[in-house]
C-alpha cells in the first residue's frame, strides 16, 4: 500500500492542508518528538536512493505521499522501518510552516548528496536514526551514512539553521555526561537539595536529600509553587543552573589532559578524519547545504591544558579554555532546561526543576 493510501484515511491532500486538532494530538502523542528532526535526515536519503530531484516543497511532498514504502527500504536499517514509516505518515498532520522549513532544508541536503555523487559515485544513503547500518560503529555520531561505489563510507552530521546561527555540536544531558565519565551524581544531588530543592515551601514534609530526585510529589509541589510564585521559582531555577555548571566545571578540571581529550573526542560531534568511517558536518540554510569546517578537531589531540569556568555574564553558559603549545581557544558550553513548566502536564515532562539531573547540556562552538 502506498503512503498516499494511509494519508487518505486522515484527510484528502491539499496544497495547504491543516489537519484537525484531534488528529494532531493523536499523532504527537504516539510519535517520539525527535522524529521531527528526521525530515532533514530520512527524506534526502529516500530521494537520492530513488533518483528523485525535488524542485520545491510541494514537489517533495507529492513524491513522499505517492511513495510505495518498500521501494525505499534501502534507505534505513530494518530495525528503523516502523519509525521511517511513521515519519512519512505523520507529515500531513504537521504544522505547515514547520514542514516548509524542514523540507526546504531537506532539498538542500538532497542537492548536496547529488553534488557529492558527481565527485565520487554513491551507491546508496542510509538513515542512522536508532540502528546503525552494517559496518558503522554503534556510537557513530552520523545522522545519515553515505556508501560509495568503491567501498568507502562516511557519516554525515546534519545541522540546520540560519547563515549566522551556531548549532550545537554536542547535544546531551547533565546526568548522561556524569554516566559517560563514570562519576557518581551524589555530590551534585546534595548541592541541588541544599541550594535549590529544599527551598521549595513544604518540600521537607514529603522528601529528603536521599529521595527527592524524580520524586513526583516534589515535582507537583514545584509546579504548584511555580504557578503561585513564578518569580521566586525562577530564582531557584537560576540557582540550579549555577549549581550544575559549577559541578560540571569542577569535574572537567579534575580530569587529566588525556581523559579530557577522550571525553571531547568521544562525545562531541566533531569531524573525524583518518577513521574507518569519517564524520563530516553539513549545514542546511534554507534550500542550500554545504560541508562545514571544524574549529577544534585538529587541535584536540595536541592539548596540554584545559580549564573550565562559569561565564558570569550568562545564566546558562560555562566556558572551557583549551591550550596547545602554540594555540588557545575557548569552547562555549551551556546547561539549561529544554522545556518550560506547564501545569496541565501534571508531574511528567516538566522542565526546569522538573528535569532534576537531566538539564540539557550543549557545545555550540568556539567563542
Short mmCIF file of C-alpha atoms in Angstrom, two decimals:
data_model
loop_
_atom_site.label_atom_id
_atom_site.label_comp_id
_atom_site.label_asym_id
_atom_site.label_seq_id
_atom_site.Cartn_x
_atom_site.Cartn_y
_atom_site.Cartn_z
CA UNK A 1 0.00 0.00 0.00
CA UNK A 2 1.32 3.47 -0.89
CA UNK A 3 1.81 6.22 1.69
CA UNK A 4 -1.00 8.12 -0.08
CA UNK A 5 -3.40 5.33 0.86
CA UNK A 6 -2.53 5.80 4.53
CA UNK A 7 -2.84 9.56 4.25
CA UNK A 8 -6.32 9.34 2.67
CA UNK A 9 -7.56 7.83 5.92
CA UNK A 10 -6.80 11.15 7.58
CA UNK A 11 -7.93 13.71 5.03
CA UNK A 12 -7.51 14.38 1.28
CA UNK A 13 -4.22 16.10 0.42
CA UNK A 14 -4.44 19.78 -0.41
CA UNK A 15 -1.80 22.35 -1.28
CA UNK A 16 -2.16 23.99 2.17
CA UNK A 17 -3.51 21.25 4.38
CA UNK A 18 -4.38 21.94 8.04
CA UNK A 19 -5.25 18.75 9.93
CA UNK A 20 -7.95 18.63 12.61
CA UNK A 21 -6.71 19.12 16.16
CA UNK A 22 -7.77 15.66 17.33
CA UNK A 23 -5.63 14.05 14.62
CA UNK A 24 -2.67 16.23 15.55
CA UNK A 25 -2.98 15.29 19.20
CA UNK A 26 -3.21 11.60 18.33
CA UNK A 27 -0.06 11.64 16.25
CA UNK A 28 2.02 13.85 18.50
CA UNK A 29 1.22 11.64 21.48
CA UNK A 30 2.39 8.47 19.76
CA UNK A 31 5.43 9.84 17.92
CA UNK A 32 8.82 10.41 19.52
CA UNK A 33 9.39 14.15 19.13
CA UNK A 34 12.96 13.53 17.96
CA UNK A 35 11.43 12.18 14.76
CA UNK A 36 10.54 15.75 13.79
CA UNK A 37 14.19 16.43 13.02
CA UNK A 38 14.29 13.29 10.91
CA UNK A 39 12.67 15.09 7.97
CA UNK A 40 16.08 16.51 7.09
CA UNK A 41 17.74 13.11 7.51
CA UNK A 42 15.36 10.50 6.16
CA UNK A 43 13.81 12.35 3.22
CA UNK A 44 17.11 13.21 1.45
CA UNK A 45 18.22 9.57 1.78
CA UNK A 46 14.98 8.35 0.20
CA UNK A 47 15.11 10.95 -2.56
CA UNK A 48 18.69 10.18 -3.52
CA UNK A 49 18.24 6.41 -3.46
CA UNK A 50 15.18 6.64 -5.70
CA UNK A 51 16.89 9.13 -8.05
CA UNK A 52 14.41 11.90 -7.26
CA UNK A 53 15.48 15.54 -7.51
CA UNK A 54 12.95 17.77 -5.69
CA UNK A 55 12.25 21.15 -7.23
CA UNK A 56 10.06 22.59 -4.47
CA UNK A 57 8.48 21.81 -1.11
CA UNK A 58 5.21 20.71 -2.74
CA UNK A 59 7.11 18.62 -5.28
CA UNK A 60 8.90 16.80 -2.44
CA UNK A 61 5.65 16.29 -0.52
CA UNK A 62 3.87 14.79 -3.52
CA UNK A 63 6.80 12.44 -4.07
CA UNK A 64 6.53 11.24 -0.45
CA UNK A 65 2.73 10.93 -0.49
CA UNK A 66 2.83 8.65 -3.53
CA UNK A 67 5.83 6.66 -2.32
CA UNK A 68 5.49 2.90 -2.19
CA UNK A 69 7.20 2.35 1.12
CA UNK A 70 9.10 -0.86 0.35
CA UNK A 71 10.74 0.73 -2.70
CA UNK A 72 12.79 2.86 -0.31
CA UNK A 73 13.81 0.14 2.15
CA UNK A 74 17.50 0.56 1.27
CA UNK A 75 17.25 3.98 2.94
CA UNK A 76 17.06 2.71 6.55
CA UNK A 77 18.09 -0.15 8.81
CA UNK A 78 15.34 -2.80 9.10
CA UNK A 79 15.01 -2.02 12.82
CA UNK A 80 14.10 1.59 11.93
CA UNK A 81 11.44 0.68 9.34
CA UNK A 82 8.50 1.45 11.64
CA UNK A 83 9.99 4.82 12.58
CA UNK A 84 10.60 5.68 8.93
CA UNK A 85 7.01 4.82 8.06
CA UNK A 86 5.68 6.93 10.91
CA UNK A 87 7.72 9.98 9.89
CA UNK A 88 6.20 9.86 6.42
CA UNK A 89 2.67 9.10 7.60
CA UNK A 90 2.59 11.98 10.07
CA UNK A 91 3.82 14.54 7.52
CA UNK A 92 0.29 15.77 6.58
CA UNK A 93 -0.53 16.37 10.25
CA UNK A 94 2.44 18.62 10.99
CA UNK A 95 2.43 22.41 11.19
CA UNK A 96 2.69 23.82 7.65
CA UNK A 97 5.38 26.38 8.46
CA UNK A 98 7.49 23.75 10.21
CA UNK A 99 7.13 21.39 7.25
CA UNK A 100 8.08 24.09 4.77
CA UNK A 101 11.25 24.97 6.70
CA UNK A 102 12.32 21.37 7.20
CA UNK A 103 11.60 20.23 3.65
CA UNK A 104 13.46 23.24 2.27
CA UNK A 105 16.42 22.06 4.35
CA UNK A 106 15.88 18.52 3.04
CA UNK A 107 16.02 19.84 -0.54
CA UNK A 108 19.37 21.47 0.20
CA UNK A 109 20.75 18.27 1.73
CA UNK A 110 19.46 16.20 -1.21
CA UNK A 111 21.23 18.56 -3.62
CA UNK A 112 24.40 18.25 -1.53
CA UNK A 113 24.24 14.46 -1.93
CA UNK A 114 23.92 14.80 -5.70
CA UNK A 115 26.91 17.19 -5.74
CA UNK A 116 28.93 14.68 -3.70
CA UNK A 117 27.84 11.91 -6.05
CA UNK A 118 29.17 13.90 -9.02
CA UNK A 119 32.66 13.92 -7.49
CA UNK A 120 32.61 10.40 -6.04
CA UNK A 121 29.84 7.98 -7.14
CA UNK A 122 27.48 6.96 -4.32
CA UNK A 123 25.90 3.51 -4.08
CA UNK A 124 23.24 4.45 -1.51
CA UNK A 125 22.49 6.61 1.53
CA UNK A 126 21.16 5.17 4.81
CA UNK A 127 19.32 6.95 7.63
CA UNK A 128 21.00 6.29 11.00
CA UNK A 129 18.09 7.01 13.33
CA UNK A 130 18.40 4.40 16.09
CA UNK A 131 20.17 1.46 14.47
CA UNK A 132 23.40 1.90 12.52
CA UNK A 133 23.96 0.27 9.11
CA UNK A 134 26.28 -2.71 8.78
CA UNK A 135 29.90 -1.64 9.10
CA UNK A 136 29.14 1.54 11.10
CA UNK A 137 30.23 1.80 14.77
CA UNK A 138 27.22 1.82 17.10
CA UNK A 139 28.33 5.08 18.75
CA UNK A 140 28.94 6.94 15.48
CA UNK A 141 27.53 10.49 15.52
CA UNK A 142 26.38 10.47 11.90
CA UNK A 143 22.73 11.19 11.10
CA UNK A 144 22.96 9.65 7.63
CA UNK A 145 25.60 7.38 6.12
CA UNK A 146 26.90 7.51 2.57
CA UNK A 147 28.13 4.29 0.99
CA UNK A 148 30.27 4.90 -2.09
CA UNK A 149 30.54 2.54 -5.04
CA UNK A 150 34.28 2.00 -4.36
CA UNK A 151 33.51 0.63 -0.86
CA UNK A 152 34.31 3.80 1.14
CA UNK A 153 31.76 5.21 3.55
CA UNK A 154 31.25 8.38 5.57
CA UNK A 155 28.85 9.57 8.27
CA UNK A 156 27.25 12.99 7.92
CA UNK A 157 26.17 15.03 10.93
CA UNK A 158 23.38 17.31 9.71
CA UNK A 159 22.65 20.76 11.10
CA UNK A 160 20.04 23.31 10.07
CA UNK A 161 19.80 26.98 10.91
CA UNK A 162 20.46 30.48 9.62
CA UNK A 163 23.60 31.76 7.94
CA UNK A 164 24.88 33.20 11.22
CA UNK A 165 23.47 30.65 13.69
CA UNK A 166 25.65 28.34 15.76
CA UNK A 167 24.10 24.89 16.02
CA UNK A 168 25.11 22.62 18.94
CA UNK A 169 27.94 20.19 18.18
CA UNK A 170 27.25 18.34 21.41
CA UNK A 171 23.66 17.80 22.49
CA UNK A 172 23.26 15.79 25.67
CA UNK A 173 22.17 15.97 29.32
CA UNK A 174 24.00 16.60 32.60
CA UNK A 175 23.23 13.20 34.14
CA UNK A 176 24.14 11.46 30.88
CA UNK A 177 27.60 13.04 30.95
CA UNK A 178 28.15 12.00 34.57
CA UNK A 179 27.41 8.44 33.49
CA UNK A 180 29.68 8.72 30.43
CA UNK A 181 32.53 9.88 32.67
CA UNK A 182 31.84 7.17 35.26
CA UNK A 183 31.26 9.74 38.01
CA UNK A 184 28.52 9.34 40.65
CA UNK A 185 25.98 12.16 40.96
CA UNK A 186 25.97 12.06 44.78
CA UNK A 187 27.71 15.42 45.31
CA UNK A 188 25.62 17.12 42.65
CA UNK A 189 22.40 15.78 44.20
CA UNK A 190 23.47 17.01 47.65
CA UNK A 191 24.16 20.53 46.37
CA UNK A 192 20.94 20.65 44.41
CA UNK A 193 19.00 19.68 47.52
CA UNK A 194 20.78 22.13 49.84
CA UNK A 195 20.77 25.12 47.46
CA UNK A 196 17.66 24.56 45.34
CA UNK A 197 15.05 21.90 46.08
CA UNK A 198 15.00 22.30 49.88
CA UNK A 199 13.89 25.92 49.29
CA UNK A 200 10.56 24.83 47.79
CA UNK A 201 7.97 25.58 50.51
CA UNK A 202 6.74 22.39 52.19
CA UNK A 203 9.17 20.07 50.42
CA UNK A 204 10.80 18.83 53.63
CA UNK A 205 7.44 17.36 54.65
CA UNK A 206 7.45 14.98 51.70
CA UNK A 207 11.10 14.40 50.71
CA UNK A 208 14.70 14.36 51.86
CA UNK A 209 18.13 14.69 50.28
CA UNK A 210 18.13 10.96 49.61
CA UNK A 211 14.81 10.64 47.76
CA UNK A 212 13.91 13.94 46.05
CA UNK A 213 15.27 13.06 42.58
CA UNK A 214 12.44 12.28 40.14
CA UNK A 215 10.01 12.34 43.06
CA UNK A 216 6.52 13.02 41.65
CA UNK A 217 5.38 14.63 44.88
CA UNK A 218 8.33 17.05 44.70
CA UNK A 219 7.55 17.79 41.06
CA UNK A 220 3.90 18.53 41.90
CA UNK A 221 4.91 20.79 44.77
CA UNK A 222 7.35 22.64 42.48
CA UNK A 223 4.73 23.13 39.74
CA UNK A 224 2.25 24.48 42.29
CA UNK A 225 4.95 26.82 43.64
CA UNK A 226 5.74 27.98 40.09
CA UNK A 227 2.07 28.79 39.44
CA UNK A 228 1.69 30.68 42.72
CA UNK A 229 5.05 32.48 42.73
CA UNK A 230 6.74 32.34 39.34
CA UNK A 231 9.34 34.98 40.22
CA UNK A 232 10.78 33.10 43.20
CA UNK A 233 10.53 29.78 41.32
CA UNK A 234 12.61 31.29 38.51
CA UNK A 235 15.26 32.35 41.02
CA UNK A 236 15.52 28.72 42.15
CA UNK A 237 15.98 27.68 38.52
CA UNK A 238 18.80 30.20 38.11
CA UNK A 239 20.48 28.78 41.20
CA UNK A 240 20.03 25.28 39.78
CA UNK A 241 21.93 26.38 36.66
CA UNK A 242 24.73 27.79 38.83
CA UNK A 243 24.99 24.54 40.81
CA UNK A 244 25.07 22.32 37.73
CA UNK A 245 27.61 24.50 35.92
CA UNK A 246 29.88 24.74 38.96
CA UNK A 247 29.87 20.99 39.45
CA UNK A 248 30.49 20.29 35.76
CA UNK A 249 33.41 22.71 35.72
CA UNK A 250 34.90 21.08 38.81
CA UNK A 251 34.59 17.63 37.24
CA UNK A 252 36.21 18.71 33.98
CA UNK A 253 39.04 20.49 35.78
CA UNK A 254 39.84 17.31 37.70
CA UNK A 255 40.18 15.26 34.50
CA UNK A 256 43.67 14.53 33.26
CA UNK A 257 44.52 16.00 29.87
CA UNK A 258 44.27 12.53 28.33
CA UNK A 259 40.82 11.90 29.87
CA UNK A 260 39.60 15.33 28.78
CA UNK A 261 40.75 14.69 25.19
CA UNK A 262 38.99 11.31 25.25
CA UNK A 263 35.80 12.94 26.55
CA UNK A 264 35.78 15.56 23.80
CA UNK A 265 36.63 13.13 21.01
CA UNK A 266 34.07 10.55 22.12
CA UNK A 267 31.12 12.80 22.96
CA UNK A 268 31.40 15.95 20.79
CA UNK A 269 30.13 15.76 17.21
CA UNK A 270 33.47 16.73 15.71
CA UNK A 271 34.62 15.87 12.23
CA UNK A 272 36.64 12.67 12.35
CA UNK A 273 39.48 12.29 9.94
CA UNK A 274 41.53 9.21 9.22
CA UNK A 275 38.95 6.83 10.69
CA UNK A 276 37.31 3.85 9.04
CA UNK A 277 34.07 5.84 8.83
CA UNK A 278 34.97 9.56 8.82
CA UNK A 279 32.44 12.07 10.13
CA UNK A 280 31.74 15.30 8.22
CA UNK A 281 29.34 18.09 9.09
CA UNK A 282 26.85 19.56 6.64
CA UNK A 283 24.72 22.60 7.45
CA UNK A 284 21.49 23.47 5.67
CA UNK A 285 20.33 27.07 5.39
CA UNK A 286 17.04 27.36 3.54
CA UNK A 287 17.25 25.11 0.49
CA UNK A 288 21.07 25.22 0.37
CA UNK A 289 23.51 22.95 2.20
CA UNK A 290 27.28 22.78 2.38
CA UNK A 291 30.02 21.00 4.27
CA UNK A 292 31.34 22.98 7.23
CA UNK A 293 34.81 23.09 8.71
CA UNK A 294 35.65 22.25 12.31
CA UNK A 295 37.43 24.75 14.55
CA UNK A 296 38.99 22.33 17.03
CA UNK A 297 39.22 18.82 15.55
CA UNK A 298 42.93 19.13 14.64
CA UNK A 299 43.75 20.93 17.88
CA UNK A 300 42.25 18.47 20.37
CA UNK A 301 44.92 15.70 20.12
CA UNK A 302 47.63 18.33 20.83
CA UNK A 303 46.11 19.77 24.01
CA UNK A 304 48.36 20.23 27.02
CA UNK A 305 45.95 22.19 29.24
CA UNK A 306 42.25 22.81 29.76
CA UNK A 307 40.28 24.89 32.24
CA UNK A 308 36.50 25.18 32.69
CA UNK A 309 34.77 28.13 34.38
CA UNK A 310 31.43 29.90 34.58
CA UNK A 311 30.59 32.76 32.25
CA UNK A 312 29.49 35.30 34.85
CA UNK A 313 27.70 37.34 32.18
CA UNK A 314 25.30 34.50 31.41
CA UNK A 315 22.82 32.46 33.44
CA UNK A 316 23.42 29.28 31.43
CA UNK A 317 26.91 29.36 29.86
CA UNK A 318 30.20 27.96 31.02
CA UNK A 319 33.43 28.18 29.08
CA UNK A 320 36.38 25.85 28.58
CA UNK A 321 39.78 27.26 27.65
CA UNK A 322 41.84 24.72 25.71
CA UNK A 323 45.56 25.18 25.06
CA UNK A 324 48.24 23.67 22.89
CA UNK A 325 51.87 24.86 22.94
CA UNK A 326 51.00 27.21 20.06
CA UNK A 327 47.30 27.97 20.29
CA UNK A 328 44.38 28.72 22.61
CA UNK A 329 40.63 28.57 22.03
CA UNK A 330 37.57 28.91 24.24
CA UNK A 331 34.68 26.45 23.91
CA UNK A 332 31.18 27.79 24.50
CA UNK A 333 29.09 25.40 26.61
CA UNK A 334 25.56 25.72 28.01
CA UNK A 335 23.44 23.98 30.62
CA UNK A 336 19.74 24.82 30.53
CA UNK A 337 16.23 23.43 30.61
CA UNK A 338 14.92 22.39 27.20
CA UNK A 339 11.26 22.80 28.17
CA UNK A 340 9.08 25.03 30.31
CA UNK A 341 6.75 24.45 33.24
CA UNK A 342 3.23 23.56 32.14
CA UNK A 343 0.76 22.76 34.93
CA UNK A 344 -1.56 20.89 32.55
CA UNK A 345 1.13 18.23 32.07
CA UNK A 346 0.95 17.14 35.69
CA UNK A 347 4.13 15.56 37.06
CA UNK A 348 5.56 14.18 33.81
CA UNK A 349 7.68 16.00 31.26
CA UNK A 350 8.10 19.19 33.28
CA UNK A 351 11.06 21.46 32.59
CA UNK A 352 13.39 23.47 34.81
CA UNK A 353 13.45 21.93 38.31
CA UNK A 354 11.23 19.16 36.95
CA UNK A 355 14.21 17.86 34.95
CA UNK A 356 16.33 17.19 38.05
CA UNK A 357 19.69 15.78 36.80
CA UNK A 358 18.71 15.90 33.15
CA UNK A 359 19.11 19.52 32.18
CA UNK A 360 20.22 19.95 28.56
CA UNK A 361 23.98 20.32 28.02
CA UNK A 362 25.37 21.65 24.74
CA UNK A 363 28.57 22.70 22.98
CA UNK A 364 27.88 25.32 20.31
CA UNK A 365 31.36 26.10 19.02
CA UNK A 366 34.34 28.30 19.69
CA UNK A 367 33.67 31.62 21.35
#
